[in-house]
PDB file of C-alpha atoms in Angstrom:
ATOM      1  CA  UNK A   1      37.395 -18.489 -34.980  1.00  0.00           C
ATOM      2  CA  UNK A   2      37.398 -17.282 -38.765  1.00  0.00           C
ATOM      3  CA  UNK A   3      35.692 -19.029 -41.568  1.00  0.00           C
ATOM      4  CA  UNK A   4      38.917 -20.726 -42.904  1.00  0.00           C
ATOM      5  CA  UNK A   5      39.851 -22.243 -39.637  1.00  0.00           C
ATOM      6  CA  UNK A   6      36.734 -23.615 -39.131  1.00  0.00           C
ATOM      7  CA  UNK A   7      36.913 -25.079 -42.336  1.00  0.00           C
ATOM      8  CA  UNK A   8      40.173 -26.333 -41.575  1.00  0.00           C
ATOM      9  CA  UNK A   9      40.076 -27.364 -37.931  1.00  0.00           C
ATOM     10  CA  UNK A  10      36.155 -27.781 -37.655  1.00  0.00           C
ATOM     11  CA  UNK A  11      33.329 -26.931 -35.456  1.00  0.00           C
ATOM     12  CA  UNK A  12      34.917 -26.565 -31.232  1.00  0.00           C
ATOM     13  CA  UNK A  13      33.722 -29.578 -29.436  1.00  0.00           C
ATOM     14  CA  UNK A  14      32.886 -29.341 -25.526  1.00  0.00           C
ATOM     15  CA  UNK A  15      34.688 -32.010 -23.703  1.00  0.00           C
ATOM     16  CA  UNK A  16      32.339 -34.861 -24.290  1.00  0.00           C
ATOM     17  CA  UNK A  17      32.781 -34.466 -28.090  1.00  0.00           C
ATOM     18  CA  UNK A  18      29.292 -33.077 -29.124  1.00  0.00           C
ATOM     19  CA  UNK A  19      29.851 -30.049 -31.044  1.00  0.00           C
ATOM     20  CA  UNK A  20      29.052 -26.332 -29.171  1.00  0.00           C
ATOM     21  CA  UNK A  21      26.134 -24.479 -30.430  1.00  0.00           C
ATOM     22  CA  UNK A  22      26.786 -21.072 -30.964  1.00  0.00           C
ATOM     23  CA  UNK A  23      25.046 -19.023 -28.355  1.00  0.00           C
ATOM     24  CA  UNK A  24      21.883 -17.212 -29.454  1.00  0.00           C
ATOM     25  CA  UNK A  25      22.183 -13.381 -29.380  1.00  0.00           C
ATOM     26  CA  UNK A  26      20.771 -11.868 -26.525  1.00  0.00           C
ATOM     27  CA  UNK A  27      17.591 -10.234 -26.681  1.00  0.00           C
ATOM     28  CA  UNK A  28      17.188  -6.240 -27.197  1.00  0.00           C
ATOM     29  CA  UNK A  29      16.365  -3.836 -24.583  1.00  0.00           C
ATOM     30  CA  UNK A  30      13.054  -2.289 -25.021  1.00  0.00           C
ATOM     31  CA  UNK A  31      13.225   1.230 -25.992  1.00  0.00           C
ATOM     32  CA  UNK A  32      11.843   3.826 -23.969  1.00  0.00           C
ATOM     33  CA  UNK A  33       9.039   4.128 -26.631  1.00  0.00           C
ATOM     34  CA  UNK A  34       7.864   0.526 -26.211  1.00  0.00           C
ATOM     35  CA  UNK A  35       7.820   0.350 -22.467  1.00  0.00           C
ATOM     36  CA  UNK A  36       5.844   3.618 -22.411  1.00  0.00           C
ATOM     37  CA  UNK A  37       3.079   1.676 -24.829  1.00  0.00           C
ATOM     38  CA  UNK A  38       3.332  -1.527 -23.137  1.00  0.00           C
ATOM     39  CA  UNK A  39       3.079  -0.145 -19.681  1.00  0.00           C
ATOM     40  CA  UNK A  40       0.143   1.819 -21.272  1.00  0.00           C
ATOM     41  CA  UNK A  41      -1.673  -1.076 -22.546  1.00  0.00           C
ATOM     42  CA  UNK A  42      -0.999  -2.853 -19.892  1.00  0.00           C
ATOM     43  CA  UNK A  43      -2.465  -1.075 -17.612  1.00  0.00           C
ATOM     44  CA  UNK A  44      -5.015  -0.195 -19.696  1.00  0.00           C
ATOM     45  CA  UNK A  45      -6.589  -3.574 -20.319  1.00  0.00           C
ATOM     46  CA  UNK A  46      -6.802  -4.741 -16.806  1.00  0.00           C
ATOM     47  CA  UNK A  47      -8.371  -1.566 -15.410  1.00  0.00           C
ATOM     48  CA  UNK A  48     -10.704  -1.856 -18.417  1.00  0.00           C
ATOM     49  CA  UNK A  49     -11.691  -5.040 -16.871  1.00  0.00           C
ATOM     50  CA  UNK A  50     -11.675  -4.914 -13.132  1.00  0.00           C
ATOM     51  CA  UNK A  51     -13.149  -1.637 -13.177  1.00  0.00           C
ATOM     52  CA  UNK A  52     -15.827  -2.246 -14.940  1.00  0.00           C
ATOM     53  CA  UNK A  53     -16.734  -5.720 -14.052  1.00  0.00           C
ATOM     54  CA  UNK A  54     -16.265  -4.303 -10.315  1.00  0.00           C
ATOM     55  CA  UNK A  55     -18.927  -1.771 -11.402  1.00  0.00           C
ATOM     56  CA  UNK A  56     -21.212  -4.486 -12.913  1.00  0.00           C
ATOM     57  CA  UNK A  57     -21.031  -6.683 -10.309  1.00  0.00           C
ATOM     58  CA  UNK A  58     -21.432  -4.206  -7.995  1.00  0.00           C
ATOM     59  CA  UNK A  59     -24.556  -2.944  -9.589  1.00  0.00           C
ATOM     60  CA  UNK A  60     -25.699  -6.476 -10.369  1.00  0.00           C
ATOM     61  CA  UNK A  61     -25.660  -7.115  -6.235  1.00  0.00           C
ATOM     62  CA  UNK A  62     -28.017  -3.987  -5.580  1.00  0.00           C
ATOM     63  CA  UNK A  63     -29.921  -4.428  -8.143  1.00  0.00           C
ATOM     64  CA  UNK A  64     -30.055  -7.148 -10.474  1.00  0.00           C
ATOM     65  CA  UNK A  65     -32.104  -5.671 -13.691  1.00  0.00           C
ATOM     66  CA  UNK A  66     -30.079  -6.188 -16.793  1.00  0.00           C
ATOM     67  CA  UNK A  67     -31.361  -2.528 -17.871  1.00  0.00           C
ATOM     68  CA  UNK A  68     -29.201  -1.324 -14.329  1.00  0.00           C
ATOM     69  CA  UNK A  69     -26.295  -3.660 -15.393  1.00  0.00           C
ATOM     70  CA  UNK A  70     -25.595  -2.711 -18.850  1.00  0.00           C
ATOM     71  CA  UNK A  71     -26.310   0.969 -17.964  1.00  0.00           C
ATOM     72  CA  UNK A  72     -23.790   1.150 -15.582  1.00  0.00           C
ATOM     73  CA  UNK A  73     -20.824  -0.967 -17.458  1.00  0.00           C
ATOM     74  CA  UNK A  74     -21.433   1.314 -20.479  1.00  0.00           C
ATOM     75  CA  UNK A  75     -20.899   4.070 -18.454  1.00  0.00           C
ATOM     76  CA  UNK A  76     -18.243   2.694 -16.743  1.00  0.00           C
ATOM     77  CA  UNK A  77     -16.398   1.783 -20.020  1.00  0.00           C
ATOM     78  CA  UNK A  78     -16.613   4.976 -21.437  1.00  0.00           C
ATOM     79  CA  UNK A  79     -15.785   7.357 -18.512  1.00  0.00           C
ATOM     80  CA  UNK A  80     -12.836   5.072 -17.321  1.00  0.00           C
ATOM     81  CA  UNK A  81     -11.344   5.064 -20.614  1.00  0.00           C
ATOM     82  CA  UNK A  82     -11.522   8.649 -21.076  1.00  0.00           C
ATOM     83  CA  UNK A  83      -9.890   8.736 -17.758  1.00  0.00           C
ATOM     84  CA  UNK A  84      -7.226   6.245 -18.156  1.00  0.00           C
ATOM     85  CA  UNK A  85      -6.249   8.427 -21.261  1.00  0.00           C
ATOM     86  CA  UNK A  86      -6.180  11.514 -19.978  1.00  0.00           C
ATOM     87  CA  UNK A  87      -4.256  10.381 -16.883  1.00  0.00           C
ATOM     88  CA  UNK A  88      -2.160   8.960 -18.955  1.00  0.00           C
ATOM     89  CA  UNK A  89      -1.489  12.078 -21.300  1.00  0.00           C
ATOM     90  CA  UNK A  90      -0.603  14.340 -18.432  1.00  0.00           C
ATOM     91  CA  UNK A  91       1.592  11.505 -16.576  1.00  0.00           C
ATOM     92  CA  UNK A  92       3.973  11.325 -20.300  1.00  0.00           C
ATOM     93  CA  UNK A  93       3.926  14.384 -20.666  1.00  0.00           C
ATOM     94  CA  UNK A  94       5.593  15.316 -17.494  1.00  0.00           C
ATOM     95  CA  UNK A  95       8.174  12.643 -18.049  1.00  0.00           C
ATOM     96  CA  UNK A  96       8.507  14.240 -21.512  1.00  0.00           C
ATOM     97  CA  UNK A  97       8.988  17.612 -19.850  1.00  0.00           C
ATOM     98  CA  UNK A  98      11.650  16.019 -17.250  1.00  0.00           C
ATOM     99  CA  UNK A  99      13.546  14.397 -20.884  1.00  0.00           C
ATOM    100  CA  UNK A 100      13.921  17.646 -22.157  1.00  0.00           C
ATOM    101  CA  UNK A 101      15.382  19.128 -19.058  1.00  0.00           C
ATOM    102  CA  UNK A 102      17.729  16.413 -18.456  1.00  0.00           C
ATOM    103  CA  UNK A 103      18.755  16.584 -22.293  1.00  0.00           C
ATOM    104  CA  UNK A 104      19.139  20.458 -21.675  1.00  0.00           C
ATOM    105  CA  UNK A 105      21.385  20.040 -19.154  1.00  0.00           C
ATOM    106  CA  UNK A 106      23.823  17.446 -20.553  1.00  0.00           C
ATOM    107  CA  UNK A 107      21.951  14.899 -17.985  1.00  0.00           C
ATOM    108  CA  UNK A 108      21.029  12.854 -21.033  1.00  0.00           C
ATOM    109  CA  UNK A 109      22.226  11.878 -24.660  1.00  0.00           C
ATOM    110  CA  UNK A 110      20.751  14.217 -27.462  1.00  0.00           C
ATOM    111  CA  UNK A 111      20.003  11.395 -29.231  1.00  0.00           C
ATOM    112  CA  UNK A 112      17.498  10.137 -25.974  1.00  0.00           C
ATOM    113  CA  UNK A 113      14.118   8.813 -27.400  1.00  0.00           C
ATOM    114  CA  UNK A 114      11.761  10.927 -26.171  1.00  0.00           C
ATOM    115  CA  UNK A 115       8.177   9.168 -24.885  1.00  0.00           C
ATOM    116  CA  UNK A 116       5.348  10.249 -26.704  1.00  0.00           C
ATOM    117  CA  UNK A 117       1.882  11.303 -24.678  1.00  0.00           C
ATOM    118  CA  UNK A 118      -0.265  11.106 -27.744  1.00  0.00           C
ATOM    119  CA  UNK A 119       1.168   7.171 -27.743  1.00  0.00           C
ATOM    120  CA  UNK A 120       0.725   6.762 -24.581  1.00  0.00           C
ATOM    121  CA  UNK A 121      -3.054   7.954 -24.302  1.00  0.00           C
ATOM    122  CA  UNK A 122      -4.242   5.914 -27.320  1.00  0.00           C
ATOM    123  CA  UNK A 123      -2.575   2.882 -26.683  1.00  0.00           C
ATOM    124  CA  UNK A 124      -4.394   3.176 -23.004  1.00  0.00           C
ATOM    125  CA  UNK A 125      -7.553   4.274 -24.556  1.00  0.00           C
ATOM    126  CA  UNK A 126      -8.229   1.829 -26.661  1.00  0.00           C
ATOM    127  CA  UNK A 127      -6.796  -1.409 -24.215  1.00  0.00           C
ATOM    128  CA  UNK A 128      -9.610   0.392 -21.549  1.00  0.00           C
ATOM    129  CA  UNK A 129     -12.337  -0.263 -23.991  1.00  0.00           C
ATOM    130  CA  UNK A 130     -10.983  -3.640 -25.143  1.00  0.00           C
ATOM    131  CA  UNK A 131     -11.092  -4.827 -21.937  1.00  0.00           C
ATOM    132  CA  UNK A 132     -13.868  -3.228 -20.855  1.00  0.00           C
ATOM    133  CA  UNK A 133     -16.030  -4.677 -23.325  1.00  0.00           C
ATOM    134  CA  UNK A 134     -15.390  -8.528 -21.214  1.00  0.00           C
ATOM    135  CA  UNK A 135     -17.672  -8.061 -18.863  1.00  0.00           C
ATOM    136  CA  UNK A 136     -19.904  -5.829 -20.675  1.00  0.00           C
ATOM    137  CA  UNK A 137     -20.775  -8.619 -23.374  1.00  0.00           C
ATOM    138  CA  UNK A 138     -20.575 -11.264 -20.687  1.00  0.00           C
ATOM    139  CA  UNK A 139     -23.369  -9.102 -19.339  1.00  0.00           C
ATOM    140  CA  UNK A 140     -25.402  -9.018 -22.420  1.00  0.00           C
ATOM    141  CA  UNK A 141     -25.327 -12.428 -23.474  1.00  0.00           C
ATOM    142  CA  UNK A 142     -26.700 -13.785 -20.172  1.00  0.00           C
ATOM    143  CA  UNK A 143     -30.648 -13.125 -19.855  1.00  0.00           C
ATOM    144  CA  UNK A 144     -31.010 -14.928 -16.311  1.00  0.00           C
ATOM    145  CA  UNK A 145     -29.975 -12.379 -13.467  1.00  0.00           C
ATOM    146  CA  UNK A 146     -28.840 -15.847 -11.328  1.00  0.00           C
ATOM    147  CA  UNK A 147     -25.979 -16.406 -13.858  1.00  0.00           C
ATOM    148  CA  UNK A 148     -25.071 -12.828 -14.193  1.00  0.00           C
ATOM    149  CA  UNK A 149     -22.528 -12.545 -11.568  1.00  0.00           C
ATOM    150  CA  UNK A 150     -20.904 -15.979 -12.207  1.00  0.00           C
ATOM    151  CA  UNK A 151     -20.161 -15.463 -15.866  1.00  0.00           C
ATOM    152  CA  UNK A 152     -18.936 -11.835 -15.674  1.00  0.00           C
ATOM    153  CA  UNK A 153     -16.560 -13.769 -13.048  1.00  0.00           C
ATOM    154  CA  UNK A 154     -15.345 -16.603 -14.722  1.00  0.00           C
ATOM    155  CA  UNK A 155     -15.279 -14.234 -18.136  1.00  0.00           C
ATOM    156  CA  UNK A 156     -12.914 -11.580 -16.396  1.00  0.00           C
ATOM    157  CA  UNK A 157     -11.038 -14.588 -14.974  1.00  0.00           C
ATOM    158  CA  UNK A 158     -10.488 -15.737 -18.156  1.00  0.00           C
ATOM    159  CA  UNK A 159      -8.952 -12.588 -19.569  1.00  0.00           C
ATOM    160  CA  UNK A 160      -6.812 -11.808 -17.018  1.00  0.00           C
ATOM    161  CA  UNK A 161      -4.989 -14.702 -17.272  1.00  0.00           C
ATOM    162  CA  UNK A 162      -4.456 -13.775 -20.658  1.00  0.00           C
ATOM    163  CA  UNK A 163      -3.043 -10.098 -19.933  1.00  0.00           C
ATOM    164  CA  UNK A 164      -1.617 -11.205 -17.341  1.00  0.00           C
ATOM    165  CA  UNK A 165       0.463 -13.791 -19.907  1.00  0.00           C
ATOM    166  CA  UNK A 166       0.803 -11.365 -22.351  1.00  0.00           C
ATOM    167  CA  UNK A 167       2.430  -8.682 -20.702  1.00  0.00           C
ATOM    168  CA  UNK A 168       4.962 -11.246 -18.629  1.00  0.00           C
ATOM    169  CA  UNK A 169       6.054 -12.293 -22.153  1.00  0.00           C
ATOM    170  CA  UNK A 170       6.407  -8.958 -23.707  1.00  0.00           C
ATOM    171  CA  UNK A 171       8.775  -7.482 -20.525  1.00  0.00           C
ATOM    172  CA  UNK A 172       9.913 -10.919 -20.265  1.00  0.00           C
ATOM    173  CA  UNK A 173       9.088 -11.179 -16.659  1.00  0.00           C
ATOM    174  CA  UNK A 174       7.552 -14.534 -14.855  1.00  0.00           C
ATOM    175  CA  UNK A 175       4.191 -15.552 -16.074  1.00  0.00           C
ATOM    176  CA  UNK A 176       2.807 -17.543 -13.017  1.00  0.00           C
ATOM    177  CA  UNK A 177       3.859 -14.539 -10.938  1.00  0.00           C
ATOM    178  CA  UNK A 178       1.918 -11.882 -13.402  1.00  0.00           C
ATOM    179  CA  UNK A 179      -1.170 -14.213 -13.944  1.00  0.00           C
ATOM    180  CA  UNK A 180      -1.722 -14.795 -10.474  1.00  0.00           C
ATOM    181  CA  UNK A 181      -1.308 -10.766  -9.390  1.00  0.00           C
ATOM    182  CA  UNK A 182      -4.136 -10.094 -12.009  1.00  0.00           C
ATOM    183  CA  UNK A 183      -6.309 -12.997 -10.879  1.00  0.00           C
ATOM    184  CA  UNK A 184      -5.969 -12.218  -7.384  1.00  0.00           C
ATOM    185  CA  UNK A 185      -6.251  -8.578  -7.502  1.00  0.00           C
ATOM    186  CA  UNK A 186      -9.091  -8.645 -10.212  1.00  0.00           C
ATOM    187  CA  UNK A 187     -11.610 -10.975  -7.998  1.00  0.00           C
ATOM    188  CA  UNK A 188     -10.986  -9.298  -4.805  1.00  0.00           C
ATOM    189  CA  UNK A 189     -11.805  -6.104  -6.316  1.00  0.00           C
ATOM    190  CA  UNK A 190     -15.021  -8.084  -7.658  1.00  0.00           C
ATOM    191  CA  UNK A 191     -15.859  -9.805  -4.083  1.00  0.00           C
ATOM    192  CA  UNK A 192     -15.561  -6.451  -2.580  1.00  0.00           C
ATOM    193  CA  UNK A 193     -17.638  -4.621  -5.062  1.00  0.00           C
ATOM    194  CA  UNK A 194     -20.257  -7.102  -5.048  1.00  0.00           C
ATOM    195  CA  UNK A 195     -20.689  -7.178  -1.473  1.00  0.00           C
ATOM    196  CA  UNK A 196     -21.076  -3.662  -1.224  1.00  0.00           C
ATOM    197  CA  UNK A 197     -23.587  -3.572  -3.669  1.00  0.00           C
ATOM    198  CA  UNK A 198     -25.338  -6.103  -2.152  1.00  0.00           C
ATOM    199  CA  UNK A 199     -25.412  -4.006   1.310  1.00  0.00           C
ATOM    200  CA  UNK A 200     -26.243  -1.105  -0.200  1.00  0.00           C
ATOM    201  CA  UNK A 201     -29.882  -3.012  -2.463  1.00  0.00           C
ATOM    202  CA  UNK A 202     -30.790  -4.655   0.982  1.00  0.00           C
ATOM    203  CA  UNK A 203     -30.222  -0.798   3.000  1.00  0.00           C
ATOM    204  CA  UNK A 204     -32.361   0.801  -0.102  1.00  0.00           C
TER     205      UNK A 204
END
C-alpha cells in the first residue's frame, strides 16, 4: 500500500476492526565472523570455569590448604587458556584453509567472509581467563577450608547460568535448555573431580 492510499483509504484493519501492526523485520543472520567469535567465547568462558573449578575442587578434596588451592587454579587458568587459544587458532585456521579452497574452486562466492584465527584465539583467550577467574576469587575470598568447596560451587553455579543465558540470547536459541546444559554439565564435572580428589588425599 503506498503512502497516498494510506492517506486516503487508511491504516488495513484485521477483521475485528483493530488496526494491523506492521510486522517487525526479521532479524539478521549472523555472519560467519560473529558465530566464529561467539562460538569462541562461548566456549571459552565455560571451560574457563568448569575446568578450573573442577581443578580446584579437585585439589581442595585431596588436600584442602588454600596455598594447594590457589596454586593449582592459577595454574589451571593460565595453561587452559593458552590451550583453549591455541586449539582454537589451529581449528580456524583449517576452516580458513577449507574457505579458500572452496572459493578456489567456484564452491563458494568470492565475496565469502572469511573466519579469522587471530579472532578466534583472542576472543577464546580472554573468555578462558574471565571465567576462570570465578572460582579462583571464590577461592581467595574464603579463609575457612569447610566453605571452600561450597562457594566455588554455588559461585560457578551462578555464572553458568549467566553464560549459559547469554549465549542462548545471542544465537537466539532456548534459554532454559542452554542454562540447564551448563548447570548440569558444570557440577557433574565438579562432583566427579571432587570425589577423585578426595580418593586420591585419603590413598596418599
Amino acid at each position: 500500500m503506498s503512502v497516498l492510499s494510506t492517506h486516503l483509504v487508511g491504516p488495513r484493519r484485521s477483521p475485528a476492526g483493530s488496526p494491523v501492526e506492521p510486522s517487525a523485520p526479521a532479524p539478521e543472520p549472523l555472519s560467519a565472523g560473529r558465530l566464529n567469535r561467539l562460538r569462541a567465547a562461548v566456549l571459552g568462558a565455560n571451560d574457563g570455569i568448569v575446568s578450573v573449578a573442577a581443578m580446584v575442587v579437585g585439589v581442595a578434596g585431596a588436600a584442602p590448604a588454600r596455598s594447594a588451592v590457589v596454586t593449582a587454579g592459577i595454574a589451571g587458568l593460565v595453561a587452559g587458556a593458552l590451550s583453549m587459544a591455541a586449539g582454537e587458532y589451529v581449528s580456524v585456521s583449517s576452516q580458513r584453509d577449507a574457505e579458500r579452497a572452496g572459493i578456489a574452486t567456484g564452491a563458494l562466492d568470492d565475496d565469502t567472509e572469511l573466519t579469522d584465527p587471530w579472532h578466534a584465539a583472542g576472543a577464546s583467550l580472554v573468555a578462558f581467563l574471565v571465567g576462570g577467574l570465578v572460582p579462583v576469587l571464590a577461592v581467595l575470598l574464603v579463609p575457612t577450608a569447610g566453605a571452600r568447596v561450597p562457594v566455588v560451587a554455588a559461585a560457578v553455579i551462578v555464572a553458568l547460568v549467566v553464560t549459559g543465558a547469554l549465549s542462548a540470547r545471542a544465537g537466539s536459541a532456548p534459554v532454559r535448555r542452554a542454562v540447564l546444559r551448563n548447570v548440569i554439565g558444570g557440577g557433574l564435572a565438579m562432583a566427579v573431580t571432587y570425589g577423585v580428589g578426595s580418593v586420591v588425599g585419603l590413598a596418599l
